[in-house]
JSON list of C-alpha atoms in Angstrom, two decimals:
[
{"chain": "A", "resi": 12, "resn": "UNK", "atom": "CA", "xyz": [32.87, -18.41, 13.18]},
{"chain": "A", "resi": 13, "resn": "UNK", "atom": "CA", "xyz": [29.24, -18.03, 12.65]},
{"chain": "A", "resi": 14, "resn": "UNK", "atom": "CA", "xyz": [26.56, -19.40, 10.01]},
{"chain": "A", "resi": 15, "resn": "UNK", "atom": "CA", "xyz": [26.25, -15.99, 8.65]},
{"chain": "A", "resi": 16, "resn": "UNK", "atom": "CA", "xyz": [29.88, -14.91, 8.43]},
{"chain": "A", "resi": 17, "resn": "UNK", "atom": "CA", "xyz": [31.22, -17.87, 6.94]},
{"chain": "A", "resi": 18, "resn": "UNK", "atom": "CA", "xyz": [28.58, -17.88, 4.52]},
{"chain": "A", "resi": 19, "resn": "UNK", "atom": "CA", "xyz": [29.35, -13.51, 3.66]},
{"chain": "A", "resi": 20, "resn": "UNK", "atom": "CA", "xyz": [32.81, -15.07, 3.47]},
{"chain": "A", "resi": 21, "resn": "UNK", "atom": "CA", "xyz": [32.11, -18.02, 1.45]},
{"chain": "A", "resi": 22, "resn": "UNK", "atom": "CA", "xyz": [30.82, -15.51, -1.50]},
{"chain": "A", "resi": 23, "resn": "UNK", "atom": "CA", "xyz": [33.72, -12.86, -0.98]},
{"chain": "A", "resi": 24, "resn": "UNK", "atom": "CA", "xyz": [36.23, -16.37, -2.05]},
{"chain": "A", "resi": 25, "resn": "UNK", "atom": "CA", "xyz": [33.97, -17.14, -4.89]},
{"chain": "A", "resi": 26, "resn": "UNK", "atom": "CA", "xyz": [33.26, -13.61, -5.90]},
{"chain": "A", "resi": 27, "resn": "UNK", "atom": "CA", "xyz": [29.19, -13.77, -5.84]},
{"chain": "A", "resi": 28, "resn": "UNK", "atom": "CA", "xyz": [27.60, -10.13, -5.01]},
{"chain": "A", "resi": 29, "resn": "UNK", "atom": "CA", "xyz": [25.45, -10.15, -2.01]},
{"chain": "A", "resi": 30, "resn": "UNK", "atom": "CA", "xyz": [21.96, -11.50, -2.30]},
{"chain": "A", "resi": 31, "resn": "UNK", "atom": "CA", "xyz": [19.22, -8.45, -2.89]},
{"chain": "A", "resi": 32, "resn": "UNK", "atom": "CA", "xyz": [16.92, -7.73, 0.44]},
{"chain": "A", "resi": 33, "resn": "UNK", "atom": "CA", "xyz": [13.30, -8.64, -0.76]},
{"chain": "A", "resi": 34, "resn": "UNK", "atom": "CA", "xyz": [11.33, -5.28, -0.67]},
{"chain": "A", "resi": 35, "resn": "UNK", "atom": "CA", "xyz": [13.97, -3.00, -0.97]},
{"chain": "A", "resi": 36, "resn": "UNK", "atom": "CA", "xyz": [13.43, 0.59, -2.70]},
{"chain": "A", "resi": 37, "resn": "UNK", "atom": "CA", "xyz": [16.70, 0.71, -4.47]},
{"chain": "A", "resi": 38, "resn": "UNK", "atom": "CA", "xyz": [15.86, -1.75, -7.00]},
{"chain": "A", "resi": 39, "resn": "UNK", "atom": "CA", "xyz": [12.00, -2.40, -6.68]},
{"chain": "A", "resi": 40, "resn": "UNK", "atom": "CA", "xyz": [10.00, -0.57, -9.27]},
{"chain": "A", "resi": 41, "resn": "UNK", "atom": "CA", "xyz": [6.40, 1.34, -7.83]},
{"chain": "A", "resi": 42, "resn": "UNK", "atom": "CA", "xyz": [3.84, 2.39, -10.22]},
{"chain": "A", "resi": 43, "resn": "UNK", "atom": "CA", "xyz": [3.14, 5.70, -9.96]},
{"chain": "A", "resi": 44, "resn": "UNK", "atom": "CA", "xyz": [0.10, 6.17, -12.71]},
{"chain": "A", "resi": 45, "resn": "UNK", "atom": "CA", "xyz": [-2.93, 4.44, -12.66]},
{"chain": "A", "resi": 46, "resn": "UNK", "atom": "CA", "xyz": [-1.98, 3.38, -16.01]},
{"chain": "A", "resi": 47, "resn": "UNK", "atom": "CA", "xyz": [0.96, 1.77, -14.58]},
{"chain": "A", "resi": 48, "resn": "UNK", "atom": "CA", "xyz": [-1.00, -0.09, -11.73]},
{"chain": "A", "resi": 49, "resn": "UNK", "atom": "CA", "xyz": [-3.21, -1.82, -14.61]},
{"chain": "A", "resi": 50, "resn": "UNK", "atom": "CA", "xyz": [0.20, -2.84, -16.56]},
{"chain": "A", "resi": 51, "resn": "UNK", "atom": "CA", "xyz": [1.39, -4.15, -13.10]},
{"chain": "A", "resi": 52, "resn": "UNK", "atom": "CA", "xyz": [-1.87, -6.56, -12.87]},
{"chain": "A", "resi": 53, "resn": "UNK", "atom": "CA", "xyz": [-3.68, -4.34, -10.16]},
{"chain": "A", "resi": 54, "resn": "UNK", "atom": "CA", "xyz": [-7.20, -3.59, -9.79]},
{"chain": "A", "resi": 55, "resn": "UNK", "atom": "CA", "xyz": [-7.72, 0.13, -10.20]},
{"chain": "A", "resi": 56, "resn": "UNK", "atom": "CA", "xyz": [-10.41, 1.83, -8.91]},
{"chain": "A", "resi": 57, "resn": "UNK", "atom": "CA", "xyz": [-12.36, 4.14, -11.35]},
{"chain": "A", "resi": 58, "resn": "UNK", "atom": "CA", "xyz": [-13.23, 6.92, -8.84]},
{"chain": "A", "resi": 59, "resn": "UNK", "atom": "CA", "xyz": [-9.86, 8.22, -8.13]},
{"chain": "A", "resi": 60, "resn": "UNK", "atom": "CA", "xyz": [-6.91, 6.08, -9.76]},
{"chain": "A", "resi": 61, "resn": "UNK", "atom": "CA", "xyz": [-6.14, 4.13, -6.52]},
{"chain": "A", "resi": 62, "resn": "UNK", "atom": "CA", "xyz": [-4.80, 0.90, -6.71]},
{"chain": "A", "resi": 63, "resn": "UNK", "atom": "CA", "xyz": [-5.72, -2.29, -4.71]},
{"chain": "A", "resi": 64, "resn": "UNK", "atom": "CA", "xyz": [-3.14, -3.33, -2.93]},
{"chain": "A", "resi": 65, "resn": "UNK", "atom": "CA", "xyz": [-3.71, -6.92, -1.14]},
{"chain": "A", "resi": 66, "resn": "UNK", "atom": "CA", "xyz": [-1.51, -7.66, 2.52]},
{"chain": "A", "resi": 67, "resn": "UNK", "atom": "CA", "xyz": [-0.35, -11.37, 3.87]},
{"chain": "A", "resi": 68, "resn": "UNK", "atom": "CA", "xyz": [-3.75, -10.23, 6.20]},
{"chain": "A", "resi": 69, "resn": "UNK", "atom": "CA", "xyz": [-5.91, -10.91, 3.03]},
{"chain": "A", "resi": 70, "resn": "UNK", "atom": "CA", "xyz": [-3.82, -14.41, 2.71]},
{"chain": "A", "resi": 71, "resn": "UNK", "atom": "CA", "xyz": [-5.32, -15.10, 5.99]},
{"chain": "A", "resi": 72, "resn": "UNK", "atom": "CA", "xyz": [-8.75, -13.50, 5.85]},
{"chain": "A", "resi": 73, "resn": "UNK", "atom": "CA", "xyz": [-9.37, -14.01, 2.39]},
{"chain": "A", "resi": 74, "resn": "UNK", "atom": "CA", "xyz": [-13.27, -12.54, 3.05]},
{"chain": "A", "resi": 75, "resn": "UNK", "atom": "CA", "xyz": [-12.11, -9.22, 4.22]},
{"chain": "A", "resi": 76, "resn": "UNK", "atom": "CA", "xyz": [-12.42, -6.36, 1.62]},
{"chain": "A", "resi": 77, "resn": "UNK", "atom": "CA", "xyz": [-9.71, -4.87, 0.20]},
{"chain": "A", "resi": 78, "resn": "UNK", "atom": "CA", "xyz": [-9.78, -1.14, 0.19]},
{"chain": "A", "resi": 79, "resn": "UNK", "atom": "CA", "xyz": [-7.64, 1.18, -2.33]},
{"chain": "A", "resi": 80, "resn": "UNK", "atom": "CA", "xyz": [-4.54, 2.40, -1.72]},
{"chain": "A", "resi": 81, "resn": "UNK", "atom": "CA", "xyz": [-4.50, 6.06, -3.12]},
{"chain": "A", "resi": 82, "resn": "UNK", "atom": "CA", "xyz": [-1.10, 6.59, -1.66]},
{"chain": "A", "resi": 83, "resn": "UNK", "atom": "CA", "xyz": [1.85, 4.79, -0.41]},
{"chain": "A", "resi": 84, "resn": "UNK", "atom": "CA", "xyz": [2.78, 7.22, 2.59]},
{"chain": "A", "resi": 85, "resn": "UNK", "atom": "CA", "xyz": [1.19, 9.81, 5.17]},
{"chain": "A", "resi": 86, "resn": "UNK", "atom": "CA", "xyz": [-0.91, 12.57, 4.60]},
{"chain": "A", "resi": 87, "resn": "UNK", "atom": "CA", "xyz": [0.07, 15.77, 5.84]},
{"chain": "A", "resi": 88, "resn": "UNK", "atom": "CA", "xyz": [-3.01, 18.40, 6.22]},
{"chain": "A", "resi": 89, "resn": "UNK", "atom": "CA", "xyz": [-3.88, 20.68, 8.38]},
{"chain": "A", "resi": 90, "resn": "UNK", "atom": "CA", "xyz": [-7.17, 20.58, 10.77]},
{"chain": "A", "resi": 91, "resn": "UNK", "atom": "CA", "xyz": [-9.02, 22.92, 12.48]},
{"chain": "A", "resi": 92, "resn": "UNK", "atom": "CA", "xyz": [-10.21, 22.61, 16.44]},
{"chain": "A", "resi": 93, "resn": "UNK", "atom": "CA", "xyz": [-13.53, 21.01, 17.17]},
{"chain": "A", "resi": 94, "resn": "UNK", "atom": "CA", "xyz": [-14.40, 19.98, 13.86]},
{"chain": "A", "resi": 95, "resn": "UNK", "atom": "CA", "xyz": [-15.36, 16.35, 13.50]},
{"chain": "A", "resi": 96, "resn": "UNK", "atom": "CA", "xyz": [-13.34, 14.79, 10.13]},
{"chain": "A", "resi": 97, "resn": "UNK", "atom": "CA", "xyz": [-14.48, 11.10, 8.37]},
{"chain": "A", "resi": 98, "resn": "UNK", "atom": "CA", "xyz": [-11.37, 9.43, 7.95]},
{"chain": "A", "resi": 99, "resn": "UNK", "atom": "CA", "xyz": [-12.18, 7.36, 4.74]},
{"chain": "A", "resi": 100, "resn": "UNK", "atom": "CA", "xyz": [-11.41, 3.24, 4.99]},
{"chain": "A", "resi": 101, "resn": "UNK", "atom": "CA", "xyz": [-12.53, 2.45, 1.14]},
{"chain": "A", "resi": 102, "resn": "UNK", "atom": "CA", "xyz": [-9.39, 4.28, -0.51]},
{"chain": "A", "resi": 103, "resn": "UNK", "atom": "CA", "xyz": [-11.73, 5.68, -3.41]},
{"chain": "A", "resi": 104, "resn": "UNK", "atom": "CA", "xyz": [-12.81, 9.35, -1.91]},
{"chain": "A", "resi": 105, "resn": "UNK", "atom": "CA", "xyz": [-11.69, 12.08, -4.01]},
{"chain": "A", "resi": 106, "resn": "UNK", "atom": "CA", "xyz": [-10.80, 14.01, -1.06]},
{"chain": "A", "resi": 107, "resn": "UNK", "atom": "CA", "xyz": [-8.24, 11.93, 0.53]},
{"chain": "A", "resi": 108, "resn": "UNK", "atom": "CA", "xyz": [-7.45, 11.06, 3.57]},
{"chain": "A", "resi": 109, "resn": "UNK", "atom": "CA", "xyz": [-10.62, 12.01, 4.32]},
{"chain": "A", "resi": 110, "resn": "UNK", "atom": "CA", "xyz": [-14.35, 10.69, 3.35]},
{"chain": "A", "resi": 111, "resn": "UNK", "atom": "CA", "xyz": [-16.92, 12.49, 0.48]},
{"chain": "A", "resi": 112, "resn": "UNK", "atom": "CA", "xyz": [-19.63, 10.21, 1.05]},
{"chain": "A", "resi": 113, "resn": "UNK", "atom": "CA", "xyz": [-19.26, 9.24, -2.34]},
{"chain": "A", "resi": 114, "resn": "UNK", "atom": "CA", "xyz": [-16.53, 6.89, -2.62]},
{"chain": "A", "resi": 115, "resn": "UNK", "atom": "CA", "xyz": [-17.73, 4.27, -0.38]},
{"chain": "A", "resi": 116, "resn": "UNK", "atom": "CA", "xyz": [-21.07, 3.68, -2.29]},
{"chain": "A", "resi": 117, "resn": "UNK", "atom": "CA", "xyz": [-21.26, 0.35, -3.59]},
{"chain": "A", "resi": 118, "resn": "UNK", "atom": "CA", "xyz": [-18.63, -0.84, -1.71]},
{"chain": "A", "resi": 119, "resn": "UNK", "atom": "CA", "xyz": [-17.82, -3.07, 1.34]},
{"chain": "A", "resi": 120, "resn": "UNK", "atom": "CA", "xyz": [-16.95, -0.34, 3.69]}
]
């Protein structure tokens, strides 16, 4: 008998629920206001409501900038042939996923 099995079987006898997965979306709350973010303890930015959002990355390159998050997903838009787009790396353009010019100023990207 495995490790794993006798320990699933192990709770079944005692009658203990399965332990939760870390990170899982059935029972992990996400913000979805910027008001929310701030009650969370996140940074927020004041362009465009974005959250920061630090990575284990940041754990090991604590001197890296951390850009906002504006959303938790892909972007679906629609681009035409042969025009050049700025993909923006700050997280704080208005006109997401792409760059204004405006967001990054004053920031580290």
């Amino acid at each position: 008998m495995s490790l794993l099995r006798a320990a699933a079987s192990g709770r079944a006898r005692l009658g203990l629920a399965r332990p939760a997965i870390m990170g899982s979306r059935a029972s992990s709350f996400v913000p979805s206001t910027p008001e929310e973010w701030e009650a969370a303890g996140y940074e927020v930015s004041k362009k465009n409501g974005a959250p920061k959002i630090p990575s284990p990355w940041n754990k090991w390159f604590p001197y890296e900038p951390i850009p906002f998050s504006p959303k938790l997903g892909p972007y679906r838009v629609m681009v035409e042939k042969d025009r050049v787009y700025q993909w923006c790396a700050c997280g704080e353009a208005t006109t997401q996923p792409f760059c204004d010019g405006v967001g990054c100023k004053d920031t580290k990207f």
